[in-house]
Amino acid sequence: MKSWDVIIIGGGIIGLSLAISLRRQGLSVLIVERGEPGREASYAAAGMLAGSGGEIPPPLRVLAEASARLYPEFVHELEDESGVRVDLREQGTIVFSPDGNFANAAQLLSRKELGSMEPALAMPGPGRPGPSEPWLPAAYLSERSVDPRALVKAAIEAARHRGVDISAGAEVAALLVSGDRVTGVQTAKTIYSAAIVVNCAGAWAGCLGPHQFPVKPIKGQMLCVIGGPTLKHVLRSDEVYLVPRSDGRVVIGSTLEEAGYDKRTDVSTIRRLLRAAVEIVPALADARLHDDWAGLRPRTPDDLPILGETSTARYFVATGHYRDGILLAPVTAQVMTGLVVGKSPEYDLANFWPSRF
């Protein structure tokens, strides 16, 4: 029976990035994905790469900033190996905050600068209708954004190019253990053998024994519009964010809901998100709804990922990335590859060990 050096449970961007990284180390890798690779949280994400934003928990900022720095090379390698163009945008983010609470790296913007950078913004003035107050305070952050769907497509093709095996539509039913060591996984139809297993199953990571990782799904509803104004920057307020794509689409999100594994969208919620976007960019009222969807983010009790080896020898976990899975993919692949091959961690991982739960 065929065996692999490493089995990765979960074919999202975390699992795919790790698989590619492990193949570069010469290890044979099998990804076992319960559905279609890359079609869960990775496919649903907006793609903001906010490595220094205030929403990043303080213990995670070193990893987040490192991952943001890795992104250009990460994308270049995926594009080179896959032949797929990944829409990595460098135009940055405009953040609106009523209390003026911005990240240290933020550049405060005047009303004139706002109007010059994004002419479609709701900026009240003579002959220009808009909300009763201008969109201030506002600041600029030098952040990137990426199209997660293009990113995942490139990662799947790069993984295949590298010789990663993928078993799709095969949910792992059990972890196989002999003594105190992992020996593989079992699905409804077959057994896969490996000396190392890494759980990258996202919102489903806690469903597999013997370790009960406290990961729960947090639903996020989103929509995409086309035919509206051309936006250069990501726009972010307390109520909504708008993420432009280079082909003219604008992604609008998102909600944070505890709804189990329900991925249905709600018409009233989608309309509310669109109204909030129109408050910022009035011309979006004339845009057409292209699509709406919901994804399930994997959240832990402390909002930090779980990274490391469990008490079962050679059984690792890399999950719980919550809203930052796309951002953290490069550094997670780097960190987990080091752990799997027995290197000392490059970063302090004390806040992320599975044993904290």
mmCIF file of C-alpha atoms in Angstrom, residues 3 9 16 19 41 58 71 101 113 131 154 178 205 208 219 224 260 266 274 278 287 312 340 352:
data_model
loop_
_atom_site.group_PDB
_atom_site.id
_atom_site.type_symbol
_atom_site.label_atom_id
_atom_site.label_comp_id
_atom_site.label_asym_id
_atom_site.label_seq_id
_atom_site.Cartn_x
_atom_site.Cartn_y
_atom_site.Cartn_z
ATOM 1 C CA SER A 3 2.384 5.730 1.855
ATOM 2 C CA ILE A 9 -5.894 17.250 6.251
ATOM 3 C CA LEU A 16 -1.850 23.972 -0.032
ATOM 4 C CA ALA A 19 2.191 21.090 0.936
ATOM 5 C CA ALA A 41 -12.845 29.866 3.819
ATOM 6 C CA PRO A 58 -0.891 41.861 19.577
ATOM 7 C CA TYR A 71 3.790 37.972 0.040
ATOM 8 C CA ASN A 101 -7.602 55.362 16.242
ATOM 9 C CA GLU A 113 -6.110 64.212 -0.271
ATOM 10 C CA PRO A 131 -23.721 62.340 4.183
ATOM 11 C CA ALA A 154 -2.510 29.147 -8.512
ATOM 12 C CA SER A 178 -0.041 3.219 16.950
ATOM 13 C CA ALA A 205 -10.217 20.983 12.586
ATOM 14 C CA LEU A 208 -11.443 14.970 14.488
ATOM 15 C CA LYS A 219 -19.880 32.848 9.315
ATOM 16 C CA CYS A 224 -19.440 41.315 -5.169
ATOM 17 C CA GLY A 260 -22.677 26.667 12.990
ATOM 18 C CA ASP A 266 -29.610 36.342 3.847
ATOM 19 C CA LEU A 274 -24.486 47.161 0.125
ATOM 20 C CA VAL A 278 -23.022 53.076 -0.879
ATOM 21 C CA ALA A 287 -23.525 48.802 -9.764
ATOM 22 C CA THR A 312 0.494 12.533 19.784
ATOM 23 C CA VAL A 340 7.870 19.129 10.591
ATOM 24 C CA PHE A 352 0.241 29.324 19.480
#
